[in-house]
Short mmCIF file of N, CA and C in Angstrom, two decimals:
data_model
loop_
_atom_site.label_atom_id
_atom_site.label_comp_id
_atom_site.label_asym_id
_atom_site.label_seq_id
_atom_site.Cartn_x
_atom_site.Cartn_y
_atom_site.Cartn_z
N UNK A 238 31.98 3.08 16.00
CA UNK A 238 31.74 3.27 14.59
C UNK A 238 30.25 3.01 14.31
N UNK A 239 29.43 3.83 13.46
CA UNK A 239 28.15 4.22 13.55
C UNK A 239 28.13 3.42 12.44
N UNK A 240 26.73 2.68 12.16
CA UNK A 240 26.48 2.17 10.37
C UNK A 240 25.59 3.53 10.05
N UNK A 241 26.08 3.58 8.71
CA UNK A 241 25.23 4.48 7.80
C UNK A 241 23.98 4.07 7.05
N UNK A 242 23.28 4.45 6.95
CA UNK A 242 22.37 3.74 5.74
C UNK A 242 21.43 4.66 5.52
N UNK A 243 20.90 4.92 4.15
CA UNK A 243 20.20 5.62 3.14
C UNK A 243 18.75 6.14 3.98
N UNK A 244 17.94 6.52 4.33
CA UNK A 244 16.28 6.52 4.51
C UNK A 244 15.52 6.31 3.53
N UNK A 245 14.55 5.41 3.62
CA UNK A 245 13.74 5.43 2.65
C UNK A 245 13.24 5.99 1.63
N UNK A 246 12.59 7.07 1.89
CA UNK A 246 12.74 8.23 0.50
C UNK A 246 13.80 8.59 0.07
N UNK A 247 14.94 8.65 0.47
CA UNK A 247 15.59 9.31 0.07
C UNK A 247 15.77 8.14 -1.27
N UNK A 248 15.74 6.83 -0.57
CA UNK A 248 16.42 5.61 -1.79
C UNK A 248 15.61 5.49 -3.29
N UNK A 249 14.08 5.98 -2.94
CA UNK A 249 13.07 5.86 -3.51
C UNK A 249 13.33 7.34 -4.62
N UNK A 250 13.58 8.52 -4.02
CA UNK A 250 13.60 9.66 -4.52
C UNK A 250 15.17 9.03 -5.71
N UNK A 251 16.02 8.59 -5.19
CA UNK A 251 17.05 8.40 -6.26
C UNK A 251 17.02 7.27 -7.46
N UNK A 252 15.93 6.41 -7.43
CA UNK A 252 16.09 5.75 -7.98
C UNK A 252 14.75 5.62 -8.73
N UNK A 253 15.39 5.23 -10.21
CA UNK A 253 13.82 5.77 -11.35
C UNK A 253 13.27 4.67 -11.16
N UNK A 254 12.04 5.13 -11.32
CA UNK A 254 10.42 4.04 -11.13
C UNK A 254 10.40 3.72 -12.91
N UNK A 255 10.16 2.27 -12.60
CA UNK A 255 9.41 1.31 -14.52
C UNK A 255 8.19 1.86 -14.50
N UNK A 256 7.17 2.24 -13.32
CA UNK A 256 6.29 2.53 -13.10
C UNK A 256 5.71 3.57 -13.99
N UNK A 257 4.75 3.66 -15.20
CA UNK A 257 4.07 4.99 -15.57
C UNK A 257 3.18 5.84 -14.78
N UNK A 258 3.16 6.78 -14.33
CA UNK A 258 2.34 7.98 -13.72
C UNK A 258 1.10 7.16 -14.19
N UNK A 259 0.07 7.65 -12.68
CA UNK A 259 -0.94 6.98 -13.16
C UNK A 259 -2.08 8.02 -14.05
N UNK A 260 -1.75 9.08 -14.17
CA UNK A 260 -2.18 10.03 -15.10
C UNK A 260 -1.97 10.05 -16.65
N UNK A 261 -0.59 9.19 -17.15
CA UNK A 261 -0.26 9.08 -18.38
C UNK A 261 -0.91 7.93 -18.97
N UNK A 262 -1.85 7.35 -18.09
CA UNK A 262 -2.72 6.16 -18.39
C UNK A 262 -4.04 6.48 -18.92
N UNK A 263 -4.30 6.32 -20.45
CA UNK A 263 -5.70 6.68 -20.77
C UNK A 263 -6.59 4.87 -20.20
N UNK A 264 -7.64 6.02 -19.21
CA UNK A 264 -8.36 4.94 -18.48
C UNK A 264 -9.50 5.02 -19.12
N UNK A 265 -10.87 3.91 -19.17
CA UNK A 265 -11.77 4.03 -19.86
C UNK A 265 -13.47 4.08 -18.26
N UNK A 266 -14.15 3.99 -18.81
CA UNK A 266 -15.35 4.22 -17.96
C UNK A 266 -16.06 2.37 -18.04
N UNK A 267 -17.32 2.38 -17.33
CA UNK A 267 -17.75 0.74 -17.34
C UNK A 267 -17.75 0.89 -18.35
N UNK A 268 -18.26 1.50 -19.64
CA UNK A 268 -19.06 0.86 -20.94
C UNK A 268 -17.75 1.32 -21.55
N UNK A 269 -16.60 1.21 -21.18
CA UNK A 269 -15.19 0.80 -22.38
C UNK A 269 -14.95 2.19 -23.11
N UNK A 270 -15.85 3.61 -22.66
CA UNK A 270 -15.50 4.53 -23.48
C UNK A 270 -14.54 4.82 -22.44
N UNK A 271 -13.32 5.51 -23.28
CA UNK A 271 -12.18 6.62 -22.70
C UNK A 271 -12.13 8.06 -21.80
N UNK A 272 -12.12 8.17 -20.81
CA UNK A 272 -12.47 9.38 -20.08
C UNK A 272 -11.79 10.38 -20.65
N UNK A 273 -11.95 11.23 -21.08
CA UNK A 273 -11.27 12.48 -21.87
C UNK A 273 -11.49 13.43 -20.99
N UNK A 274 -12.00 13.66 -19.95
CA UNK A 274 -11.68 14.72 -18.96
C UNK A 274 -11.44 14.06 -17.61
N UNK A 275 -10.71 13.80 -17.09
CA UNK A 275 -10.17 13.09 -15.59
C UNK A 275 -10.61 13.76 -14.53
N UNK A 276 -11.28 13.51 -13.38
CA UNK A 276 -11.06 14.20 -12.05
C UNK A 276 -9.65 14.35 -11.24
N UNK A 277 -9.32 15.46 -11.00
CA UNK A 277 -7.85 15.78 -10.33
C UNK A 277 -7.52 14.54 -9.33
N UNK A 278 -8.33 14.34 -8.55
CA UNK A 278 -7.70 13.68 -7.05
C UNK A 278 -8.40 12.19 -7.19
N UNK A 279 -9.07 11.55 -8.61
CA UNK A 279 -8.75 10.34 -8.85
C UNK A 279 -9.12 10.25 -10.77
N UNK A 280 -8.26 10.50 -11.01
CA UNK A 280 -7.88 10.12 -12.53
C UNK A 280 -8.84 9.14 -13.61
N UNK A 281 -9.13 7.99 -12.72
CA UNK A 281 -9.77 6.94 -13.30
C UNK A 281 -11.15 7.17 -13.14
N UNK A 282 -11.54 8.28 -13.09
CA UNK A 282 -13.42 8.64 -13.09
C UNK A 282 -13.05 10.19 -13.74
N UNK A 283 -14.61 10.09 -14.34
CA UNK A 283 -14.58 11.50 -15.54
C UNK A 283 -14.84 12.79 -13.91
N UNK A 284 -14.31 13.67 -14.58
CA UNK A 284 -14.42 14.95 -13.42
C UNK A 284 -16.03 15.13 -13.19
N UNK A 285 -16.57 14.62 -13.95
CA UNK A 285 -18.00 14.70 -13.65
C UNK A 285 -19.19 14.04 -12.80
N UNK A 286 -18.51 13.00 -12.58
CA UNK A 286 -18.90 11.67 -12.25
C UNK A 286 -19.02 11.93 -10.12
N UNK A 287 -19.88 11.81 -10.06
CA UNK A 287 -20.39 11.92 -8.57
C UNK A 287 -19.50 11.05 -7.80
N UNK A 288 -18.60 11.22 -6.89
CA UNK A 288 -18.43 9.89 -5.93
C UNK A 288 -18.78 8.79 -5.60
N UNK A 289 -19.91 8.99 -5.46
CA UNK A 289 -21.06 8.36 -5.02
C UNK A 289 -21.37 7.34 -6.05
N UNK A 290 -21.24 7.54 -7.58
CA UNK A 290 -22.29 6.66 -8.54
C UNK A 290 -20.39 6.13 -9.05
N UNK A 291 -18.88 6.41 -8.27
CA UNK A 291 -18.13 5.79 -8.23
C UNK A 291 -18.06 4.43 -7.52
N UNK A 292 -18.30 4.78 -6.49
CA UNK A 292 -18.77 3.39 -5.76
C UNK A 292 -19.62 2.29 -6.06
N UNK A 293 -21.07 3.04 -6.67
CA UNK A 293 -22.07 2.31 -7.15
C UNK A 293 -21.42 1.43 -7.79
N UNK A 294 -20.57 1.88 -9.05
CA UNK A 294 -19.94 1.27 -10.17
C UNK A 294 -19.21 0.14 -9.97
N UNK A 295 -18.32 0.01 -8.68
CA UNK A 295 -17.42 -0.81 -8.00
C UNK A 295 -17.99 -1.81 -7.46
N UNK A 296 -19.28 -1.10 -6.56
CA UNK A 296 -20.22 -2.27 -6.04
C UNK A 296 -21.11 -3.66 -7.21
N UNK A 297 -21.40 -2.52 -8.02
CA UNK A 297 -22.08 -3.41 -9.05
C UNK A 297 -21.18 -4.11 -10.25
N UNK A 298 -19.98 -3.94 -10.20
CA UNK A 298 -18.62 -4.96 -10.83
C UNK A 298 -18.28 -6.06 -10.04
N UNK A 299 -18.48 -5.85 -8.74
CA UNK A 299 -18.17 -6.86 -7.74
C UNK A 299 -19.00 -7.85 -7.86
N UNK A 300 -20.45 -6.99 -7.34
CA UNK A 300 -21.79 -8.23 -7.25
C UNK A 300 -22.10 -8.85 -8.71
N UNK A 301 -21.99 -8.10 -10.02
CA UNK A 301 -22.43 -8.67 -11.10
C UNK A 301 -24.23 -9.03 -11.02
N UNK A 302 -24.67 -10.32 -11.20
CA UNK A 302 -25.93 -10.24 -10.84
C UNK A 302 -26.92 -11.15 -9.61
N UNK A 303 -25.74 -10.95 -8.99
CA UNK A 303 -25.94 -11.03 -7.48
C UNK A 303 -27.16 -9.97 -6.95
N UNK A 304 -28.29 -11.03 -6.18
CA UNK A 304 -29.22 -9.95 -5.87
C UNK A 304 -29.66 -10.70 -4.22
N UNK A 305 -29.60 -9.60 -3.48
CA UNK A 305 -29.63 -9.77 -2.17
C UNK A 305 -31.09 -9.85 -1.71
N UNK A 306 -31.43 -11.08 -0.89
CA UNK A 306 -33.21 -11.48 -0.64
C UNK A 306 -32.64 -11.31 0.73
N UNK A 307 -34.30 -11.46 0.58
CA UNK A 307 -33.91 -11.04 2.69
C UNK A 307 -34.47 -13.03 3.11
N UNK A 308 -34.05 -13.46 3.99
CA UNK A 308 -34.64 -14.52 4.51
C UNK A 308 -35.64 -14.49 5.75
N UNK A 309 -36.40 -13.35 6.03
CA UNK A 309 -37.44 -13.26 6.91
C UNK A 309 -38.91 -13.13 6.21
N UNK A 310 -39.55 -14.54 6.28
CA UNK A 310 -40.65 -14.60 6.20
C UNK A 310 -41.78 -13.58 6.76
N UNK A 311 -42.74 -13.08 5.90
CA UNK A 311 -43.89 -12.10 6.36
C UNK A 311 -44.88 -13.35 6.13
N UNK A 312 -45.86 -12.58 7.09
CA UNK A 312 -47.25 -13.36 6.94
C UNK A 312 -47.73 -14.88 8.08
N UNK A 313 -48.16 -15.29 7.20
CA UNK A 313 -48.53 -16.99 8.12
C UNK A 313 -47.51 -17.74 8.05
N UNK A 314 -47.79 -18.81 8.89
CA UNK A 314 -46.80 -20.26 8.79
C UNK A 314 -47.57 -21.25 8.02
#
């Protein structure tokens, strides 16, 4: 006698998510305005918005005003 049991998606596919789509979420930009046009393949940046100055954005939320020195002395002793 074999056990039966569900597969994962399948359990997931039958059963409703509390979860809202993350598209039905009006997301805002750093300066608190509302993105009114979304990029397809990430929602939470305006379709306009470079990849690139996405990251920036992330990097510079993280560091705040964290500023990186170098510790190698130039010059004399």
């Amino acid at each position: 006698m074999a056990i039966s049991e569900a597969e994962p998606a399948a359990v997931q596919a039958m059963t409703k998510s509390s979860l809202a789509p993350l598209r039905a979420i009006q997301h805002r930009d750093s300066y608190g305005n509302a993105i009114a046009d979304p990029d397809r393949s990430n929602p939470t940046r305006s379709r306009w918005e470079r990849p690139l100055d996405t990251i920036r954005s992330f990097e510079a939320a993280i560091d705040g005003g964290y500023s990186r020195k170098s510790m190698i002395r130039s010059g004399t002793h």
